[in-house]
PDB file of C-alpha atoms in Angstrom:
ATOM      1  CA  MET A   1     -63.964  43.892  -2.186  1.00  0.00           C
ATOM      2  CA  MET A   2     -64.963  40.332  -3.256  1.00  0.00           C
ATOM      3  CA  TRP A   3     -62.242  40.658  -6.402  1.00  0.00           C
ATOM      4  CA  VAL A   4     -60.052  42.553  -4.351  1.00  0.00           C
ATOM      5  CA  ALA A   5     -60.097  39.334  -1.556  1.00  0.00           C
ATOM      6  CA  VAL A   6     -59.705  36.354  -4.783  1.00  0.00           C
ATOM      7  CA  ILE A   7     -56.857  38.989  -6.226  1.00  0.00           C
ATOM      8  CA  LEU A   8     -54.914  38.589  -2.710  1.00  0.00           C
ATOM      9  CA  LEU A   9     -55.404  34.680  -2.494  1.00  0.00           C
ATOM     10  CA  GLY A  10     -54.236  33.916  -5.713  1.00  0.00           C
ATOM     11  CA  ILE A  11     -51.284  35.897  -5.383  1.00  0.00           C
ATOM     12  CA  LEU A  12     -50.372  34.327  -1.926  1.00  0.00           C
ATOM     13  CA  ALA A  13     -51.483  30.807  -3.496  1.00  0.00           C
ATOM     14  CA  ILE A  14     -48.643  31.424  -6.070  1.00  0.00           C
ATOM     15  CA  PRO A  15     -45.662  30.175  -4.277  1.00  0.00           C
ATOM     16  CA  ILE A  16     -47.829  26.855  -3.104  1.00  0.00           C
ATOM     17  CA  THR A  17     -48.763  26.081  -6.868  1.00  0.00           C
ATOM     18  CA  THR A  18     -45.252  26.274  -7.896  1.00  0.00           C
ATOM     19  CA  GLU A  19     -43.917  24.054  -5.824  1.00  0.00           C
ATOM     20  CA  LEU A  20     -47.261  21.833  -6.537  1.00  0.00           C
ATOM     21  CA  MET A  21     -46.447  22.375 -10.465  1.00  0.00           C
ATOM     22  CA  ARG A  22     -42.778  21.391  -9.789  1.00  0.00           C
ATOM     23  CA  SER A  23     -42.240  18.117 -12.133  1.00  0.00           C
ATOM     24  CA  GLY A  24     -41.153  15.083  -9.792  1.00  0.00           C
ATOM     25  CA  MET A  25     -38.372  12.560 -10.018  1.00  0.00           C
ATOM     26  CA  SER A  26     -39.658  10.090 -13.066  1.00  0.00           C
ATOM     27  CA  ASP A  27     -38.427   6.751 -14.194  1.00  0.00           C
ATOM     28  CA  ALA A  28     -37.389   8.111 -17.189  1.00  0.00           C
ATOM     29  CA  GLN A  29     -34.677  10.308 -15.420  1.00  0.00           C
ATOM     30  CA  ARG A  30     -33.666   8.158 -13.393  1.00  0.00           C
ATOM     31  CA  ALA A  31     -32.636   5.805 -16.442  1.00  0.00           C
ATOM     32  CA  LYS A  32     -30.577   8.780 -17.206  1.00  0.00           C
ATOM     33  CA  ALA A  33     -28.532   8.947 -13.730  1.00  0.00           C
ATOM     34  CA  PRO A  34     -25.297   7.958 -13.445  1.00  0.00           C
ATOM     35  CA  GLY A  35     -24.561   4.651 -10.606  1.00  0.00           C
ATOM     36  CA  GLN A  36     -27.181   3.123  -9.032  1.00  0.00           C
ATOM     37  CA  PHE A  37     -30.125   3.209  -6.522  1.00  0.00           C
ATOM     38  CA  ALA A  38     -30.871   1.269  -3.423  1.00  0.00           C
ATOM     39  CA  LEU A  39     -33.892   0.968  -1.787  1.00  0.00           C
ATOM     40  CA  LEU A  40     -33.365   1.664   1.884  1.00  0.00           C
ATOM     41  CA  SER A  41     -35.598   1.665   5.047  1.00  0.00           C
ATOM     42  CA  GLN A  42     -36.893   5.499   4.628  1.00  0.00           C
ATOM     43  CA  GLY A  43     -37.108   5.250   0.853  1.00  0.00           C
ATOM     44  CA  THR A  44     -34.439   4.976  -2.736  1.00  0.00           C
ATOM     45  CA  THR A  45     -31.345   6.339  -2.508  1.00  0.00           C
ATOM     46  CA  HIS A  46     -28.953   7.418  -5.658  1.00  0.00           C
ATOM     47  CA  TYR A  47     -25.158   6.881  -5.316  1.00  0.00           C
ATOM     48  CA  GLU A  48     -22.364   6.055  -7.514  1.00  0.00           C
ATOM     49  CA  TRP A  49     -18.951   4.756  -6.914  1.00  0.00           C
ATOM     50  CA  LEU A  50     -15.757   5.384  -8.358  1.00  0.00           C
ATOM     51  CA  GLY A  51     -12.121   4.710  -8.421  1.00  0.00           C
ATOM     52  CA  PRO A  52     -10.566   1.130  -7.847  1.00  0.00           C
ATOM     53  CA  ASP A  53     -12.938  -2.059  -6.413  1.00  0.00           C
ATOM     54  CA  ARG A  54     -10.264  -3.117  -3.746  1.00  0.00           C
ATOM     55  CA  GLY A  55      -9.550   0.588  -2.504  1.00  0.00           C
ATOM     56  CA  PRO A  56      -9.568   2.072   1.006  1.00  0.00           C
ATOM     57  CA  VAL A  57     -13.421   3.950   0.614  1.00  0.00           C
ATOM     58  CA  ALA A  58     -13.683   7.175   0.420  1.00  0.00           C
ATOM     59  CA  VAL A  59     -17.929   8.449   1.809  1.00  0.00           C
ATOM     60  CA  CYS A  60     -18.830  12.299   0.093  1.00  0.00           C
ATOM     61  CA  ILE A  61     -21.396  13.753   1.497  1.00  0.00           C
ATOM     62  CA  HIS A  62     -22.825  17.043  -0.514  1.00  0.00           C
ATOM     63  CA  GLY A  63     -24.099  19.891   0.916  1.00  0.00           C
ATOM     64  CA  LEU A  64     -27.444  21.466   1.274  1.00  0.00           C
ATOM     65  CA  THR A  65     -28.512  22.336  -2.080  1.00  0.00           C
ATOM     66  CA  THR A  66     -26.325  21.180  -4.756  1.00  0.00           C
ATOM     67  CA  PRO A  67     -26.906  17.059  -5.242  1.00  0.00           C
ATOM     68  CA  SER A  68     -24.174  14.582  -5.106  1.00  0.00           C
ATOM     69  CA  PHE A  69     -22.919  16.029  -8.800  1.00  0.00           C
ATOM     70  CA  VAL A  70     -20.746  18.827  -6.724  1.00  0.00           C
ATOM     71  CA  TRP A  71     -18.014  15.810  -6.085  1.00  0.00           C
ATOM     72  CA  ARG A  72     -17.934  14.728  -9.386  1.00  0.00           C
ATOM     73  CA  GLY A  73     -13.935  16.307  -9.915  1.00  0.00           C
ATOM     74  CA  MET A  74     -13.194  16.230  -6.688  1.00  0.00           C
ATOM     75  CA  ALA A  75     -14.114  11.623  -6.864  1.00  0.00           C
ATOM     76  CA  LYS A  76     -12.077  11.500  -9.586  1.00  0.00           C
ATOM     77  CA  GLY A  77      -9.300  13.509  -7.962  1.00  0.00           C
ATOM     78  CA  LEU A  78      -9.291  11.108  -5.089  1.00  0.00           C
ATOM     79  CA  ALA A  79     -10.090   7.605  -7.187  1.00  0.00           C
ATOM     80  CA  LEU A  80      -6.323   8.606  -8.690  1.00  0.00           C
ATOM     81  CA  MET A  81      -5.250   8.921  -5.082  1.00  0.00           C
ATOM     82  CA  GLY A  82      -6.333   5.174  -4.739  1.00  0.00           C
ATOM     83  CA  PHE A  83      -9.669   5.695  -2.826  1.00  0.00           C
ATOM     84  CA  ARG A  84     -12.945   3.681  -3.697  1.00  0.00           C
ATOM     85  CA  VAL A  85     -15.299   6.611  -3.935  1.00  0.00           C
ATOM     86  CA  LEU A  86     -19.075   6.635  -2.705  1.00  0.00           C
ATOM     87  CA  VAL A  87     -21.335   9.409  -3.330  1.00  0.00           C
ATOM     88  CA  TYR A  88     -24.688   9.696  -2.844  1.00  0.00           C
ATOM     89  CA  ASP A  89     -27.435  11.824  -2.913  1.00  0.00           C
ATOM     90  CA  LEU A  90     -29.688  13.177   0.301  1.00  0.00           C
ATOM     91  CA  TYR A  91     -32.967  12.099   0.399  1.00  0.00           C
ATOM     92  CA  GLY A  92     -34.915  15.647  -1.067  1.00  0.00           C
ATOM     93  CA  ARG A  93     -32.071  16.390  -3.777  1.00  0.00           C
ATOM     94  CA  GLY A  94     -30.584  14.654  -6.704  1.00  0.00           C
ATOM     95  CA  TYR A  95     -32.309  11.282  -7.678  1.00  0.00           C
ATOM     96  CA  SER A  96     -33.104  10.268  -4.240  1.00  0.00           C
ATOM     97  CA  ASP A  97     -36.537   9.852  -3.443  1.00  0.00           C
ATOM     98  CA  ARG A  98     -39.011  13.156  -1.808  1.00  0.00           C
ATOM     99  CA  ILE A  99     -40.172  11.610   1.630  1.00  0.00           C
ATOM    100  CA  ARG A 100     -41.476  13.709   4.141  1.00  0.00           C
ATOM    101  CA  GLY A 101     -40.370  13.495   7.977  1.00  0.00           C
ATOM    102  CA  ASP A 102     -37.961  15.994   9.925  1.00  0.00           C
ATOM    103  CA  GLN A 103     -34.238  15.864   8.136  1.00  0.00           C
ATOM    104  CA  ASP A 104     -32.660  15.810  11.474  1.00  0.00           C
ATOM    105  CA  ALA A 105     -29.454  14.164  12.997  1.00  0.00           C
ATOM    106  CA  ASP A 106     -31.191  10.680  13.279  1.00  0.00           C
ATOM    107  CA  PHE A 107     -32.656  11.380   9.407  1.00  0.00           C
ATOM    108  CA  PHE A 108     -29.559  11.427   7.216  1.00  0.00           C
ATOM    109  CA  ASP A 109     -27.621   8.628   9.696  1.00  0.00           C
ATOM    110  CA  ARG A 110     -29.923   6.616   9.095  1.00  0.00           C
ATOM    111  CA  GLN A 111     -29.517   7.028   5.364  1.00  0.00           C
ATOM    112  CA  LEU A 112     -25.720   6.869   5.694  1.00  0.00           C
ATOM    113  CA  VAL A 113     -26.143   3.803   7.839  1.00  0.00           C
ATOM    114  CA  ASP A 114     -28.519   2.139   5.612  1.00  0.00           C
ATOM    115  CA  LEU A 115     -26.319   2.939   2.146  1.00  0.00           C
ATOM    116  CA  LEU A 116     -23.726   1.542   3.770  1.00  0.00           C
ATOM    117  CA  GLY A 117     -25.309  -2.014   5.225  1.00  0.00           C
ATOM    118  CA  ASP A 118     -26.319  -1.851   1.574  1.00  0.00           C
ATOM    119  CA  GLN A 119     -23.417  -1.574  -0.064  1.00  0.00           C
ATOM    120  CA  ASN A 120     -21.368  -4.058   2.794  1.00  0.00           C
ATOM    121  CA  ILE A 121     -19.237  -1.505   4.065  1.00  0.00           C
ATOM    122  CA  ASP A 122     -18.009  -1.781   7.749  1.00  0.00           C
ATOM    123  CA  GLY A 123     -15.212   0.453   8.826  1.00  0.00           C
ATOM    124  CA  ASN A 124     -11.944   2.651   8.207  1.00  0.00           C
ATOM    125  CA  LEU A 125     -13.890   4.819   6.101  1.00  0.00           C
ATOM    126  CA  THR A 126     -12.698   8.687   4.952  1.00  0.00           C
ATOM    127  CA  VAL A 127     -15.748  10.551   5.387  1.00  0.00           C
ATOM    128  CA  LEU A 128     -15.801  13.960   3.670  1.00  0.00           C
ATOM    129  CA  GLY A 129     -18.720  16.204   4.320  1.00  0.00           C
ATOM    130  CA  TYR A 130     -19.026  19.460   2.353  1.00  0.00           C
ATOM    131  CA  SER A 131     -21.144  22.421   4.118  1.00  0.00           C
ATOM    132  CA  MET A 132     -24.511  20.738   5.181  1.00  0.00           C
ATOM    133  CA  GLY A 133     -22.840  17.563   4.339  1.00  0.00           C
ATOM    134  CA  GLY A 134     -20.000  18.493   7.324  1.00  0.00           C
ATOM    135  CA  ALA A 135     -22.700  18.605   9.980  1.00  0.00           C
ATOM    136  CA  VAL A 136     -24.206  14.755   8.409  1.00  0.00           C
ATOM    137  CA  ALA A 137     -20.229  14.080   8.764  1.00  0.00           C
ATOM    138  CA  ALA A 138     -19.528  15.046  12.012  1.00  0.00           C
ATOM    139  CA  HIS A 139     -23.063  13.561  13.151  1.00  0.00           C
ATOM    140  CA  PHE A 140     -21.864  10.077  12.099  1.00  0.00           C
ATOM    141  CA  THR A 141     -18.009  10.264  13.064  1.00  0.00           C
ATOM    142  CA  ALA A 142     -19.255  11.117  16.732  1.00  0.00           C
ATOM    143  CA  ARG A 143     -21.908   8.366  16.478  1.00  0.00           C
ATOM    144  CA  HIS A 144     -19.455   5.583  14.733  1.00  0.00           C
ATOM    145  CA  PRO A 145     -15.926   6.711  15.869  1.00  0.00           C
ATOM    146  CA  GLN A 146     -14.749   3.089  15.441  1.00  0.00           C
ATOM    147  CA  ARG A 147     -15.984   3.457  10.976  1.00  0.00           C
ATOM    148  CA  VAL A 148     -13.649   6.348  11.278  1.00  0.00           C
ATOM    149  CA  LYS A 149     -10.417   6.524   9.846  1.00  0.00           C
ATOM    150  CA  GLN A 150     -10.036  10.158   8.766  1.00  0.00           C
ATOM    151  CA  LEU A 151     -12.714  13.185   8.736  1.00  0.00           C
ATOM    152  CA  ILE A 152     -12.290  15.624   6.423  1.00  0.00           C
ATOM    153  CA  LEU A 153     -14.727  18.889   6.807  1.00  0.00           C
ATOM    154  CA  LEU A 154     -14.582  21.415   3.488  1.00  0.00           C
ATOM    155  CA  ALA A 155     -16.379  24.454   4.747  1.00  0.00           C
ATOM    156  CA  PRO A 156     -18.588  22.868   7.092  1.00  0.00           C
ATOM    157  CA  ALA A 157     -21.682  23.923   8.369  1.00  0.00           C
ATOM    158  CA  GLY A 158     -23.033  23.478  12.092  1.00  0.00           C
ATOM    159  CA  MET A 159     -20.412  26.056  13.609  1.00  0.00           C
ATOM    160  CA  PHE A 160     -22.961  28.747  14.227  1.00  0.00           C
ATOM    161  CA  GLU A 161     -26.216  29.050  14.910  1.00  0.00           C
ATOM    162  CA  LEU A 162     -28.547  30.338  12.339  1.00  0.00           C
ATOM    163  CA  ALA A 163     -30.153  33.849  13.472  1.00  0.00           C
ATOM    164  CA  GLY A 164     -31.560  37.264  12.615  1.00  0.00           C
ATOM    165  CA  SER A 165     -32.022  36.458   8.894  1.00  0.00           C
ATOM    166  CA  ARG A 166     -35.473  35.764   6.897  1.00  0.00           C
ATOM    167  CA  ILE A 167     -34.328  32.044   6.615  1.00  0.00           C
ATOM    168  CA  ALA A 168     -34.105  32.346   9.995  1.00  0.00           C
ATOM    169  CA  LEU A 169     -37.825  33.984  10.155  1.00  0.00           C
ATOM    170  CA  ALA A 170     -39.270  31.364   7.894  1.00  0.00           C
ATOM    171  CA  ARG A 171     -37.632  28.631   9.117  1.00  0.00           C
ATOM    172  CA  ASP A 172     -39.137  29.453  12.939  1.00  0.00           C
ATOM    173  CA  LEU A 173     -42.743  30.061  11.894  1.00  0.00           C
ATOM    174  CA  PRO A 174     -44.746  27.468  10.577  1.00  0.00           C
ATOM    175  CA  ILE A 175     -46.896  27.456   7.932  1.00  0.00           C
ATOM    176  CA  ILE A 176     -46.430  31.392   7.483  1.00  0.00           C
ATOM    177  CA  GLY A 177     -42.733  29.933   7.256  1.00  0.00           C
ATOM    178  CA  ASP A 178     -43.581  27.643   4.838  1.00  0.00           C
ATOM    179  CA  TRP A 179     -44.953  30.334   2.253  1.00  0.00           C
ATOM    180  CA  LEU A 180     -42.041  32.428   3.085  1.00  0.00           C
ATOM    181  CA  PHE A 181     -39.729  29.984   2.528  1.00  0.00           C
ATOM    182  CA  LEU A 182     -41.394  29.193  -1.108  1.00  0.00           C
ATOM    183  CA  ALA A 183     -41.762  32.488  -2.327  1.00  0.00           C
ATOM    184  CA  ALA A 184     -38.428  33.922  -1.495  1.00  0.00           C
ATOM    185  CA  TYR A 185     -35.979  31.243  -1.411  1.00  0.00           C
ATOM    186  CA  PRO A 186     -35.920  29.585  -4.868  1.00  0.00           C
ATOM    187  CA  TRP A 187     -35.268  33.101  -5.693  1.00  0.00           C
ATOM    188  CA  GLU A 188     -32.244  33.580  -3.848  1.00  0.00           C
ATOM    189  CA  VAL A 189     -30.517  29.844  -4.713  1.00  0.00           C
ATOM    190  CA  ARG A 190     -31.143  31.077  -8.315  1.00  0.00           C
ATOM    191  CA  ARG A 191     -29.678  34.306  -8.017  1.00  0.00           C
ATOM    192  CA  GLY A 192     -26.356  32.547  -5.958  1.00  0.00           C
ATOM    193  CA  ILE A 193     -25.971  30.067  -8.723  1.00  0.00           C
ATOM    194  CA  LYS A 194     -26.397  32.909 -11.493  1.00  0.00           C
ATOM    195  CA  ALA A 195     -23.522  35.221  -9.614  1.00  0.00           C
ATOM    196  CA  GLU A 196     -21.408  32.203  -9.748  1.00  0.00           C
ATOM    197  CA  GLU A 197     -21.651  31.288 -13.670  1.00  0.00           C
ATOM    198  CA  HIS A 198     -18.124  33.038 -14.665  1.00  0.00           C
ATOM    199  CA  LEU A 199     -16.224  30.614 -11.916  1.00  0.00           C
ATOM    200  CA  PRO A 200     -13.935  27.619 -13.173  1.00  0.00           C
ATOM    201  CA  THR A 201     -15.447  24.238 -12.242  1.00  0.00           C
ATOM    202  CA  SER A 202     -13.843  20.913 -12.363  1.00  0.00           C
ATOM    203  CA  VAL A 203     -17.897  19.943 -13.169  1.00  0.00           C
ATOM    204  CA  ASP A 204     -19.246  20.147 -16.369  1.00  0.00           C
ATOM    205  CA  GLY A 205     -22.802  21.616 -16.687  1.00  0.00           C
ATOM    206  CA  ILE A 206     -22.847  22.024 -13.038  1.00  0.00           C
ATOM    207  CA  TYR A 207     -24.365  25.269 -13.320  1.00  0.00           C
ATOM    208  CA  ASP A 208     -27.010  23.905 -15.650  1.00  0.00           C
ATOM    209  CA  LEU A 209     -27.518  21.043 -12.851  1.00  0.00           C
ATOM    210  CA  GLN A 210     -28.094  23.201 -10.133  1.00  0.00           C
ATOM    211  CA  HIS A 211     -30.651  25.249 -11.689  1.00  0.00           C
ATOM    212  CA  ALA A 212     -32.369  22.313 -13.152  1.00  0.00           C
ATOM    213  CA  GLU A 213     -32.773  20.948  -9.435  1.00  0.00           C
ATOM    214  CA  THR A 214     -34.535  24.059  -8.829  1.00  0.00           C
ATOM    215  CA  THR A 215     -37.636  23.041 -10.996  1.00  0.00           C
ATOM    216  CA  ARG A 216     -38.187  19.574  -9.513  1.00  0.00           C
ATOM    217  CA  ARG A 217     -40.850  19.365  -7.125  1.00  0.00           C
ATOM    218  CA  GLY A 218     -39.966  18.309  -3.121  1.00  0.00           C
ATOM    219  CA  TYR A 219     -36.529  20.292  -3.573  1.00  0.00           C
ATOM    220  CA  PHE A 220     -37.264  23.019  -1.350  1.00  0.00           C
ATOM    221  CA  PRO A 221     -39.265  21.606   1.108  1.00  0.00           C
ATOM    222  CA  ALA A 222     -36.733  19.361   2.097  1.00  0.00           C
ATOM    223  CA  VAL A 223     -34.051  22.103   2.146  1.00  0.00           C
ATOM    224  CA  LEU A 224     -36.309  23.962   4.869  1.00  0.00           C
ATOM    225  CA  SER A 225     -36.780  20.225   6.809  1.00  0.00           C
ATOM    226  CA  SER A 226     -32.896  20.529   6.861  1.00  0.00           C
ATOM    227  CA  LEU A 227     -32.383  23.460   8.320  1.00  0.00           C
ATOM    228  CA  ARG A 228     -35.658  22.972  10.659  1.00  0.00           C
ATOM    229  CA  GLY A 229     -33.847  19.989  11.476  1.00  0.00           C
ATOM    230  CA  LEU A 230     -30.185  19.063  11.365  1.00  0.00           C
ATOM    231  CA  LEU A 231     -29.148  23.018  10.992  1.00  0.00           C
ATOM    232  CA  ARG A 232     -31.155  24.262  14.081  1.00  0.00           C
ATOM    233  CA  THR A 233     -28.346  23.904  16.233  1.00  0.00           C
ATOM    234  CA  THR A 234     -24.866  23.480  16.390  1.00  0.00           C
ATOM    235  CA  CYS A 235     -22.184  20.470  16.102  1.00  0.00           C
ATOM    236  CA  GLU A 236     -20.397  21.623  19.135  1.00  0.00           C
ATOM    237  CA  ASP A 237     -20.978  18.367  21.123  1.00  0.00           C
ATOM    238  CA  GLN A 238     -20.320  16.076  18.178  1.00  0.00           C
ATOM    239  CA  HIS A 239     -17.029  17.544  17.150  1.00  0.00           C
ATOM    240  CA  ARG A 240     -15.699  17.430  21.544  1.00  0.00           C
ATOM    241  CA  ALA A 241     -16.747  13.813  21.013  1.00  0.00           C
ATOM    242  CA  ILE A 242     -14.651  13.936  17.428  1.00  0.00           C
ATOM    243  CA  ALA A 243     -11.712  14.808  19.463  1.00  0.00           C
ATOM    244  CA  ALA A 244     -11.966  12.612  22.461  1.00  0.00           C
ATOM    245  CA  ALA A 245     -12.340   9.925  20.354  1.00  0.00           C
ATOM    246  CA  GLY A 246      -8.899  10.547  18.653  1.00  0.00           C
ATOM    247  CA  VAL A 247     -10.528  10.432  15.580  1.00  0.00           C
ATOM    248  CA  PRO A 248      -8.187  12.626  12.429  1.00  0.00           C
ATOM    249  CA  VAL A 249      -9.242  15.618  11.264  1.00  0.00           C
ATOM    250  CA  LEU A 250      -8.761  17.693   8.719  1.00  0.00           C
ATOM    251  CA  ALA A 251     -11.215  21.455   8.155  1.00  0.00           C
ATOM    252  CA  VAL A 252     -10.614  23.314   4.934  1.00  0.00           C
ATOM    253  CA  TRP A 253     -11.508  26.575   5.000  1.00  0.00           C
ATOM    254  CA  ALA A 254     -12.280  28.955   1.793  1.00  0.00           C
ATOM    255  CA  GLU A 255     -10.600  32.162   2.531  1.00  0.00           C
ATOM    256  CA  GLU A 256     -13.613  34.567   1.087  1.00  0.00           C
ATOM    257  CA  ASP A 257     -16.557  32.086   1.904  1.00  0.00           C
ATOM    258  CA  GLY A 258     -19.641  34.195   2.347  1.00  0.00           C
ATOM    259  CA  VAL A 259     -21.874  31.614   3.888  1.00  0.00           C
ATOM    260  CA  ILE A 260     -19.648  29.342   5.948  1.00  0.00           C
ATOM    261  CA  PRO A 261     -17.439  32.775   7.104  1.00  0.00           C
ATOM    262  CA  LEU A 262     -13.689  32.169   7.720  1.00  0.00           C
ATOM    263  CA  SER A 263     -14.222  32.859  11.502  1.00  0.00           C
ATOM    264  CA  CYS A 264     -15.367  29.373  12.015  1.00  0.00           C
ATOM    265  CA  LYS A 265     -12.014  27.815  11.461  1.00  0.00           C
ATOM    266  CA  ASP A 266     -11.121  29.300  15.301  1.00  0.00           C
ATOM    267  CA  THR A 267     -14.479  28.051  16.247  1.00  0.00           C
ATOM    268  CA  LEU A 268     -13.285  24.256  15.717  1.00  0.00           C
ATOM    269  CA  ALA A 269     -10.408  24.997  17.024  1.00  0.00           C
ATOM    270  CA  GLU A 270     -11.622  25.618  20.272  1.00  0.00           C
ATOM    271  CA  TRP A 271     -13.935  22.165  19.995  1.00  0.00           C
ATOM    272  CA  ASN A 272     -11.365  20.142  18.570  1.00  0.00           C
ATOM    273  CA  PRO A 273      -7.725  21.627  18.962  1.00  0.00           C
ATOM    274  CA  ASN A 274      -6.247  18.677  16.982  1.00  0.00           C
ATOM    275  CA  ALA A 275      -7.743  19.259  13.868  1.00  0.00           C
ATOM    276  CA  HIS A 276      -5.518  20.013  11.577  1.00  0.00           C
ATOM    277  CA  LYS A 277      -6.729  23.530   9.099  1.00  0.00           C
ATOM    278  CA  VAL A 278      -6.229  24.410   5.887  1.00  0.00           C
ATOM    279  CA  VAL A 279      -7.219  27.906   4.255  1.00  0.00           C
ATOM    280  CA  VAL A 280      -7.743  28.113   0.474  1.00  0.00           C
ATOM    281  CA  PRO A 281      -6.863  31.482  -0.979  1.00  0.00           C
ATOM    282  CA  GLU A 282      -9.283  33.211  -2.807  1.00  0.00           C
ATOM    283  CA  ALA A 283     -11.898  30.578  -2.744  1.00  0.00           C
ATOM    284  CA  GLY A 284     -15.487  30.688  -1.891  1.00  0.00           C
ATOM    285  CA  HIS A 285     -17.704  28.354  -0.567  1.00  0.00           C
ATOM    286  CA  SER A 286     -17.899  26.247  -3.690  1.00  0.00           C
ATOM    287  CA  LEU A 287     -14.446  25.093  -3.179  1.00  0.00           C
ATOM    288  CA  PRO A 288     -14.795  21.473  -4.055  1.00  0.00           C
ATOM    289  CA  HIS A 289     -15.745  22.282  -7.641  1.00  0.00           C
ATOM    290  CA  THR A 290     -13.865  25.775  -7.746  1.00  0.00           C
ATOM    291  CA  HIS A 291     -10.616  24.934  -6.361  1.00  0.00           C
ATOM    292  CA  THR A 292     -10.408  21.120  -6.764  1.00  0.00           C
ATOM    293  CA  ASP A 293      -7.136  20.755  -7.192  1.00  0.00           C
ATOM    294  CA  ARG A 294      -6.314  22.892  -3.989  1.00  0.00           C
ATOM    295  CA  VAL A 295      -8.481  21.030  -1.720  1.00  0.00           C
ATOM    296  CA  LEU A 296      -7.048  17.393  -3.288  1.00  0.00           C
ATOM    297  CA  GLU A 297      -3.392  18.564  -2.295  1.00  0.00           C
ATOM    298  CA  ALA A 298      -4.753  19.345   1.464  1.00  0.00           C
ATOM    299  CA  ILE A 299      -5.914  16.018   1.472  1.00  0.00           C
ATOM    300  CA  ARG A 300      -2.896  13.902  -0.035  1.00  0.00           C
ATOM    301  CA  ALA A 301      -0.523  16.220   2.410  1.00  0.00           C
ATOM    302  CA  SER A 302      -2.902  15.064   5.252  1.00  0.00           C
ATOM    303  CA  ARG A 303      -2.148  11.635   4.344  1.00  0.00           C
ATOM    304  CA  GLY A 304       1.552  11.676   4.815  1.00  0.00           C
TER     305      GLY A 304
END
């Protein structure tokens, strides 16, 4: 019986041990990173500027699992449109610090406000948010509407509450949920990446980059923290506040999105009837890098 107990404990320890054995972000890795680093109030943030020095500023906020490299194709297109484009890695992803703390709305708002302050950027911003980045962007815009010229949402999160799934179960259970998440979610992420490897993309090597991200310590705990924080509730109040403030909104949806269903388009329309909606045919949730030209076309049209 003792051996059985030892074996069971060993099996139970596998997800936690695997996480602890993943490599951390090293100085050598950061030395190879594009862009620069800013030491902010919560930790070090990796960022990169693209486009003309004096163009209007566009801030791009990535999603739950794929860092700022998801914007590389989009950023080049935005730069050609004349924007000065700022992309950055949310904490726990990419080259930014893996720091402890609840990844809620305050957490992400503070990172962006800190970064904009560090870069001496004030208002007149075009803010783009993809997936979870859409929730970050909605909270930022609702809190600082005077700083935002236009809000652009790409398959944005915050349209519904996650419930009735294994991810929701892991999110809601303390300790046991952490184990369940570390045991199952890495496999789900890698399976999702593998399923998309045949798709065209505007980001060279993105699927290899995504796989590499899953090997870094602190990445999966950060994802879980975001699910327990920012993504626990909807952004209804924020979108209603944005509508009341009169901030122009462009929402681009993917027709075949399996993560943020197309029905969310109607939800946003209820919260903000003035939001302009565009649907990209045959696109899935990865539309910023798989259907980059169509997204850029929608943005270009929204500028008049």
